[in-house]
Amino acid sequence: MKHKSLFRLTLAGLSFAFLLGSCLRDECDTTRTFIRFDAIYKTPAECRVGIKAEAPRELRNPGKIYVFGQYLFINEKNEGIHVIDNQDASNPQNLAFWSIPGNVDIAIRGQYLYADQYVDLLTIDISDMQNPKEICRAEEAFQLFGFDPQLGYLVGYEQTEITENISCSDARFNRNWFIDGGDVLIMADVVNTAAETSGGNALAAAGIGGSYARFGLVDQYLYTIDNSTLSTWTVASG
């Protein structure tokens, strides 16, 4: 009888432990917020649409600022450049917006503006502020994230915030990042922490870029930096 009672007690204890473990597993979950990064591709034709002067627009997502004479040139990230007349510093005038899709950096010497457009380097005559003209294009001057023969250049990633409940049995439970169906997902806290806190032969005047500028003019040379390469270009002197 004692053996049977002990067996029953042991069996009951194991059953209780199993049920308790099952309950704990069922209740083990958490809510996590991820940032999904969807790849953005552009065909070569989409990357080479040139420059177009448009009516002034408001700053929505401003990037780097460049000072040249009485003018301020403010980048609208990956869209183009705001042209501001700052002759009266107390009342700056928004003159125009130059649409240059894929633009991040610029430099100016004399009447020429140098601008990136995705993978290319443009030389633009800005002697007429209302009618800038592309006069030269150096193709594939910059390396971005790669090229797919079917899709084109990988020019960036679109971020989408996703919040969901995750069980402790899910492989993603204790991971800060993972790949799901070809998309990269990273914990929002990690993304936010890593965010950005980049004589007759006399040379014409050059402008001044900010501390994160990737274009720099020295004498007759333009220095540019992409993700991994420092390049040198000879530029016009007038």
PDB file of C-alpha atoms in Angstrom, residues 13-220:
ATOM      1  CA  GLY A  13       3.446  15.674  -8.581  1.00  0.00           C
ATOM      2  CA  LEU A  14       4.763  15.108 -12.090  1.00  0.00           C
ATOM      3  CA  SER A  15       1.362  15.856 -13.591  1.00  0.00           C
ATOM      4  CA  PHE A  16       1.119  19.076 -11.596  1.00  0.00           C
ATOM      5  CA  ALA A  17       4.627  20.110 -12.688  1.00  0.00           C
ATOM      6  CA  PHE A  18       3.763  19.376 -16.319  1.00  0.00           C
ATOM      7  CA  LEU A  19       0.549  21.377 -16.121  1.00  0.00           C
ATOM      8  CA  LEU A  20       2.317  24.230 -14.361  1.00  0.00           C
ATOM      9  CA  GLY A  21       5.044  24.243 -17.011  1.00  0.00           C
ATOM     10  CA  SER A  22       2.426  24.260 -19.766  1.00  0.00           C
ATOM     11  CA  CYS A  23       0.658  27.202 -18.183  1.00  0.00           C
ATOM     12  CA  LEU A  24       3.889  29.111 -17.827  1.00  0.00           C
ATOM     13  CA  ARG A  25       4.785  28.472 -21.453  1.00  0.00           C
ATOM     14  CA  ASP A  26       1.351  29.579 -22.625  1.00  0.00           C
ATOM     15  CA  GLU A  27       1.662  32.882 -20.751  1.00  0.00           C
ATOM     16  CA  CYS A  28       5.242  33.585 -21.830  1.00  0.00           C
ATOM     17  CA  ASP A  29       5.047  36.310 -24.447  1.00  0.00           C
ATOM     18  CA  THR A  30       5.919  39.962 -24.904  1.00  0.00           C
ATOM     19  CA  THR A  31       5.116  42.902 -27.144  1.00  0.00           C
ATOM     20  CA  ARG A  32       8.027  44.073 -29.264  1.00  0.00           C
ATOM     21  CA  THR A  33       8.392  46.819 -31.840  1.00  0.00           C
ATOM     22  CA  PHE A  34      10.558  46.233 -34.897  1.00  0.00           C
ATOM     23  CA  ILE A  35      11.655  48.394 -37.799  1.00  0.00           C
ATOM     24  CA  ARG A  36      11.347  46.569 -41.128  1.00  0.00           C
ATOM     25  CA  PHE A  37      13.756  47.689 -43.850  1.00  0.00           C
ATOM     26  CA  ASP A  38      12.374  47.205 -47.373  1.00  0.00           C
ATOM     27  CA  ALA A  39      14.913  47.542 -50.182  1.00  0.00           C
ATOM     28  CA  ILE A  40      14.409  50.394 -52.669  1.00  0.00           C
ATOM     29  CA  TYR A  41      15.678  49.815 -56.214  1.00  0.00           C
ATOM     30  CA  LYS A  42      15.988  52.318 -59.051  1.00  0.00           C
ATOM     31  CA  THR A  43      16.660  51.511 -62.687  1.00  0.00           C
ATOM     32  CA  PRO A  44      19.532  53.388 -64.390  1.00  0.00           C
ATOM     33  CA  ALA A  45      16.959  55.521 -66.238  1.00  0.00           C
ATOM     34  CA  GLU A  46      15.241  56.430 -62.958  1.00  0.00           C
ATOM     35  CA  CYS A  47      18.594  57.417 -61.476  1.00  0.00           C
ATOM     36  CA  ARG A  48      19.476  59.757 -64.343  1.00  0.00           C
ATOM     37  CA  VAL A  49      16.639  62.254 -64.610  1.00  0.00           C
ATOM     38  CA  GLY A  50      18.876  65.319 -64.212  1.00  0.00           C
ATOM     39  CA  ILE A  51      17.938  68.614 -62.561  1.00  0.00           C
ATOM     40  CA  LYS A  52      14.703  70.577 -62.824  1.00  0.00           C
ATOM     41  CA  ALA A  53      13.979  74.064 -61.460  1.00  0.00           C
ATOM     42  CA  GLU A  54      10.664  74.298 -59.630  1.00  0.00           C
ATOM     43  CA  ALA A  55       8.751  76.807 -57.537  1.00  0.00           C
ATOM     44  CA  PRO A  56       9.940  77.249 -53.940  1.00  0.00           C
ATOM     45  CA  ARG A  57       8.655  74.711 -51.464  1.00  0.00           C
ATOM     46  CA  GLU A  58       8.722  74.344 -47.689  1.00  0.00           C
ATOM     47  CA  LEU A  59      11.464  72.379 -45.974  1.00  0.00           C
ATOM     48  CA  ARG A  60      10.089  69.001 -44.928  1.00  0.00           C
ATOM     49  CA  ASN A  61      13.104  66.735 -44.455  1.00  0.00           C
ATOM     50  CA  PRO A  62      16.149  69.021 -44.671  1.00  0.00           C
ATOM     51  CA  GLY A  63      19.667  67.654 -44.816  1.00  0.00           C
ATOM     52  CA  LYS A  64      22.965  69.452 -45.261  1.00  0.00           C
ATOM     53  CA  ILE A  65      23.385  73.189 -45.747  1.00  0.00           C
ATOM     54  CA  TYR A  66      25.898  74.901 -48.022  1.00  0.00           C
ATOM     55  CA  VAL A  67      26.800  78.604 -47.949  1.00  0.00           C
ATOM     56  CA  PHE A  68      27.932  80.418 -51.084  1.00  0.00           C
ATOM     57  CA  GLY A  69      28.063  84.203 -51.207  1.00  0.00           C
ATOM     58  CA  GLN A  70      24.667  85.578 -50.274  1.00  0.00           C
ATOM     59  CA  TYR A  71      22.954  82.249 -50.899  1.00  0.00           C
ATOM     60  CA  LEU A  72      22.077  79.266 -48.751  1.00  0.00           C
ATOM     61  CA  PHE A  73      21.639  75.903 -50.445  1.00  0.00           C
ATOM     62  CA  ILE A  74      19.721  73.465 -48.248  1.00  0.00           C
ATOM     63  CA  ASN A  75      19.400  69.834 -49.223  1.00  0.00           C
ATOM     64  CA  GLU A  76      15.984  68.186 -49.064  1.00  0.00           C
ATOM     65  CA  LYS A  77      17.128  64.628 -48.411  1.00  0.00           C
ATOM     66  CA  ASN A  78      17.151  62.573 -51.616  1.00  0.00           C
ATOM     67  CA  GLU A  79      14.906  65.101 -53.389  1.00  0.00           C
ATOM     68  CA  GLY A  80      16.903  68.200 -54.281  1.00  0.00           C
ATOM     69  CA  ILE A  81      18.033  71.630 -53.116  1.00  0.00           C
ATOM     70  CA  HIS A  82      16.280  74.665 -51.660  1.00  0.00           C
ATOM     71  CA  VAL A  83      17.831  77.923 -52.924  1.00  0.00           C
ATOM     72  CA  ILE A  84      17.632  80.732 -50.352  1.00  0.00           C
ATOM     73  CA  ASP A  85      18.709  84.353 -50.914  1.00  0.00           C
ATOM     74  CA  ASN A  86      20.178  85.422 -47.573  1.00  0.00           C
ATOM     75  CA  GLN A  87      21.319  88.928 -48.536  1.00  0.00           C
ATOM     76  CA  ASP A  88      18.965  90.251 -45.864  1.00  0.00           C
ATOM     77  CA  ALA A  89      19.749  87.833 -43.046  1.00  0.00           C
ATOM     78  CA  SER A  90      16.716  89.020 -41.096  1.00  0.00           C
ATOM     79  CA  ASN A  91      14.413  88.140 -43.979  1.00  0.00           C
ATOM     80  CA  PRO A  92      15.792  85.295 -46.162  1.00  0.00           C
ATOM     81  CA  GLN A  93      13.930  84.715 -49.429  1.00  0.00           C
ATOM     82  CA  ASN A  94      13.124  81.266 -50.768  1.00  0.00           C
ATOM     83  CA  LEU A  95      13.964  81.597 -54.475  1.00  0.00           C
ATOM     84  CA  ALA A  96      13.505  78.145 -55.950  1.00  0.00           C
ATOM     85  CA  PHE A  97      13.682  74.420 -55.473  1.00  0.00           C
ATOM     86  CA  TRP A  98      16.005  72.398 -57.695  1.00  0.00           C
ATOM     87  CA  SER A  99      14.668  68.876 -58.064  1.00  0.00           C
ATOM     88  CA  ILE A 100      17.571  66.395 -58.077  1.00  0.00           C
ATOM     89  CA  PRO A 101      16.241  62.974 -57.013  1.00  0.00           C
ATOM     90  CA  GLY A 102      18.840  61.042 -55.035  1.00  0.00           C
ATOM     91  CA  ASN A 103      20.816  64.133 -54.015  1.00  0.00           C
ATOM     92  CA  VAL A 104      22.525  64.352 -50.620  1.00  0.00           C
ATOM     93  CA  ASP A 105      25.704  66.431 -51.076  1.00  0.00           C
ATOM     94  CA  ILE A 106      26.777  69.509 -53.030  1.00  0.00           C
ATOM     95  CA  ALA A 107      29.754  71.801 -53.515  1.00  0.00           C
ATOM     96  CA  ILE A 108      30.011  75.056 -55.481  1.00  0.00           C
ATOM     97  CA  ARG A 109      32.826  76.888 -57.209  1.00  0.00           C
ATOM     98  CA  GLY A 110      32.105  79.963 -59.294  1.00  0.00           C
ATOM     99  CA  GLN A 111      29.128  79.272 -61.535  1.00  0.00           C
ATOM    100  CA  TYR A 112      29.295  75.497 -61.176  1.00  0.00           C
ATOM    101  CA  LEU A 113      27.508  73.311 -58.684  1.00  0.00           C
ATOM    102  CA  TYR A 114      28.632  69.718 -58.123  1.00  0.00           C
ATOM    103  CA  ALA A 115      25.954  67.346 -56.865  1.00  0.00           C
ATOM    104  CA  ASP A 116      25.505  63.627 -56.403  1.00  0.00           C
ATOM    105  CA  GLN A 117      22.487  61.937 -57.948  1.00  0.00           C
ATOM    106  CA  TYR A 118      22.347  58.391 -56.639  1.00  0.00           C
ATOM    107  CA  VAL A 119      25.501  56.887 -58.215  1.00  0.00           C
ATOM    108  CA  ASP A 120      26.434  59.775 -60.543  1.00  0.00           C
ATOM    109  CA  LEU A 121      28.259  63.091 -60.081  1.00  0.00           C
ATOM    110  CA  LEU A 122      26.654  66.066 -61.848  1.00  0.00           C
ATOM    111  CA  THR A 123      28.225  69.345 -62.905  1.00  0.00           C
ATOM    112  CA  ILE A 124      25.538  72.039 -63.130  1.00  0.00           C
ATOM    113  CA  ASP A 125      25.789  75.591 -64.448  1.00  0.00           C
ATOM    114  CA  ILE A 126      23.965  77.814 -61.937  1.00  0.00           C
ATOM    115  CA  SER A 127      24.807  81.209 -63.458  1.00  0.00           C
ATOM    116  CA  ASP A 128      21.030  81.596 -63.873  1.00  0.00           C
ATOM    117  CA  MET A 129      19.509  80.565 -60.544  1.00  0.00           C
ATOM    118  CA  GLN A 130      16.089  80.098 -62.129  1.00  0.00           C
ATOM    119  CA  ASN A 131      17.400  77.926 -64.947  1.00  0.00           C
ATOM    120  CA  PRO A 132      20.214  75.592 -63.802  1.00  0.00           C
ATOM    121  CA  LYS A 133      21.642  73.383 -66.544  1.00  0.00           C
ATOM    122  CA  GLU A 134      23.369  70.027 -66.311  1.00  0.00           C
ATOM    123  CA  ILE A 135      26.561  70.244 -68.365  1.00  0.00           C
ATOM    124  CA  CYS A 136      28.362  67.059 -67.361  1.00  0.00           C
ATOM    125  CA  ARG A 137      27.590  63.716 -65.730  1.00  0.00           C
ATOM    126  CA  ALA A 138      30.179  61.258 -64.403  1.00  0.00           C
ATOM    127  CA  GLU A 139      28.305  57.958 -64.293  1.00  0.00           C
ATOM    128  CA  GLU A 140      28.798  55.481 -61.432  1.00  0.00           C
ATOM    129  CA  ALA A 141      31.057  57.896 -59.564  1.00  0.00           C
ATOM    130  CA  PHE A 142      29.735  56.569 -56.261  1.00  0.00           C
ATOM    131  CA  GLN A 143      29.133  53.150 -54.807  1.00  0.00           C
ATOM    132  CA  LEU A 144      25.840  52.659 -53.021  1.00  0.00           C
ATOM    133  CA  PHE A 145      24.633  49.266 -51.808  1.00  0.00           C
ATOM    134  CA  GLY A 146      24.846  47.177 -54.945  1.00  0.00           C
ATOM    135  CA  PHE A 147      23.289  46.523 -58.333  1.00  0.00           C
ATOM    136  CA  ASP A 148      20.776  43.895 -59.425  1.00  0.00           C
ATOM    137  CA  PRO A 149      20.590  43.233 -63.194  1.00  0.00           C
ATOM    138  CA  GLN A 150      16.810  42.832 -62.961  1.00  0.00           C
ATOM    139  CA  LEU A 151      15.921  45.536 -60.444  1.00  0.00           C
ATOM    140  CA  GLY A 152      18.659  48.140 -60.848  1.00  0.00           C
ATOM    141  CA  TYR A 153      20.611  50.041 -58.191  1.00  0.00           C
ATOM    142  CA  LEU A 154      19.879  49.442 -54.526  1.00  0.00           C
ATOM    143  CA  VAL A 155      19.628  53.071 -53.410  1.00  0.00           C
ATOM    144  CA  GLY A 156      18.268  52.750 -49.884  1.00  0.00           C
ATOM    145  CA  TYR A 157      15.725  51.214 -47.563  1.00  0.00           C
ATOM    146  CA  GLU A 158      12.211  52.246 -46.571  1.00  0.00           C
ATOM    147  CA  GLN A 159      11.526  51.886 -42.856  1.00  0.00           C
ATOM    148  CA  THR A 160       8.221  50.558 -41.530  1.00  0.00           C
ATOM    149  CA  GLU A 161       7.431  50.181 -37.820  1.00  0.00           C
ATOM    150  CA  ILE A 162       5.831  46.872 -36.825  1.00  0.00           C
ATOM    151  CA  THR A 163       4.498  45.995 -33.345  1.00  0.00           C
ATOM    152  CA  GLU A 164       3.455  42.436 -32.468  1.00  0.00           C
ATOM    153  CA  ASN A 165       3.165  39.946 -29.609  1.00  0.00           C
ATOM    154  CA  ILE A 166       5.911  37.314 -29.629  1.00  0.00           C
ATOM    155  CA  SER A 167       5.847  34.045 -27.701  1.00  0.00           C
ATOM    156  CA  CYS A 168       8.945  32.948 -25.799  1.00  0.00           C
ATOM    157  CA  SER A 169       8.982  29.875 -28.045  1.00  0.00           C
ATOM    158  CA  ASP A 170       9.392  32.126 -31.109  1.00  0.00           C
ATOM    159  CA  ALA A 171      12.937  32.144 -32.501  1.00  0.00           C
ATOM    160  CA  ARG A 172      12.781  35.963 -32.545  1.00  0.00           C
ATOM    161  CA  PHE A 173      12.060  36.281 -28.824  1.00  0.00           C
ATOM    162  CA  ASN A 174      15.571  37.228 -27.662  1.00  0.00           C
ATOM    163  CA  ARG A 175      16.960  38.601 -30.933  1.00  0.00           C
ATOM    164  CA  ASN A 176      17.584  42.251 -31.783  1.00  0.00           C
ATOM    165  CA  TRP A 177      17.430  41.629 -35.517  1.00  0.00           C
ATOM    166  CA  PHE A 178      16.480  38.904 -37.981  1.00  0.00           C
ATOM    167  CA  ILE A 179      15.617  38.286 -41.634  1.00  0.00           C
ATOM    168  CA  ASP A 180      12.036  37.437 -42.550  1.00  0.00           C
ATOM    169  CA  GLY A 181      11.135  36.674 -46.157  1.00  0.00           C
ATOM    170  CA  GLY A 182      14.091  38.667 -47.471  1.00  0.00           C
ATOM    171  CA  ASP A 183      13.280  41.723 -45.329  1.00  0.00           C
ATOM    172  CA  VAL A 184      15.569  42.856 -42.521  1.00  0.00           C
ATOM    173  CA  LEU A 185      13.856  43.603 -39.201  1.00  0.00           C
ATOM    174  CA  ILE A 186      15.675  45.355 -36.352  1.00  0.00           C
ATOM    175  CA  MET A 187      14.457  46.206 -32.858  1.00  0.00           C
ATOM    176  CA  ALA A 188      13.262  49.822 -32.769  1.00  0.00           C
ATOM    177  CA  ASP A 189      15.386  50.584 -29.693  1.00  0.00           C
ATOM    178  CA  VAL A 190      18.509  49.462 -31.548  1.00  0.00           C
ATOM    179  CA  VAL A 191      17.656  51.594 -34.598  1.00  0.00           C
ATOM    180  CA  ASN A 192      16.992  54.695 -32.487  1.00  0.00           C
ATOM    181  CA  THR A 193      20.233  54.277 -30.531  1.00  0.00           C
ATOM    182  CA  ALA A 194      22.293  53.950 -33.709  1.00  0.00           C
ATOM    183  CA  ALA A 195      20.686  56.929 -35.489  1.00  0.00           C
ATOM    184  CA  GLU A 196      22.764  59.888 -36.530  1.00  0.00           C
ATOM    185  CA  THR A 197      23.683  62.181 -33.827  1.00  0.00           C
ATOM    186  CA  SER A 198      27.795  62.462 -42.576  1.00  0.00           C
ATOM    187  CA  GLY A 199      45.454  86.232 -61.933  1.00  0.00           C
ATOM    188  CA  GLY A 200      43.572  84.980 -65.050  1.00  0.00           C
ATOM    189  CA  ASN A 201      44.236  81.520 -63.631  1.00  0.00           C
ATOM    190  CA  ALA A 202      42.984  82.409 -60.169  1.00  0.00           C
ATOM    191  CA  LEU A 203      40.371  80.034 -58.818  1.00  0.00           C
ATOM    192  CA  ALA A 204      36.828  81.256 -58.381  1.00  0.00           C
ATOM    193  CA  ALA A 205      35.372  81.485 -54.908  1.00  0.00           C
ATOM    194  CA  ALA A 206      34.158  78.275 -53.314  1.00  0.00           C
ATOM    195  CA  GLY A 207      31.379  77.838 -50.798  1.00  0.00           C
ATOM    196  CA  ILE A 208      31.391  76.416 -47.298  1.00  0.00           C
ATOM    197  CA  GLY A 209      29.850  73.087 -46.349  1.00  0.00           C
ATOM    198  CA  GLY A 210      28.921  71.797 -42.910  1.00  0.00           C
ATOM    199  CA  SER A 211      30.946  69.418 -40.754  1.00  0.00           C
ATOM    200  CA  TYR A 212      29.119  66.367 -42.166  1.00  0.00           C
ATOM    201  CA  ALA A 213      29.735  67.299 -45.808  1.00  0.00           C
ATOM    202  CA  ARG A 214      31.082  64.512 -48.016  1.00  0.00           C
ATOM    203  CA  PHE A 215      32.138  66.946 -50.749  1.00  0.00           C
ATOM    204  CA  GLY A 216      35.110  69.269 -50.317  1.00  0.00           C
ATOM    205  CA  LEU A 217      36.865  71.745 -52.645  1.00  0.00           C
ATOM    206  CA  VAL A 218      40.596  72.435 -52.384  1.00  0.00           C
ATOM    207  CA  ASP A 219      42.248  74.499 -55.129  1.00  0.00           C
ATOM    208  CA  GLN A 220      41.128  72.965 -58.446  1.00  0.00           C
TER     209      GLN A 220
END
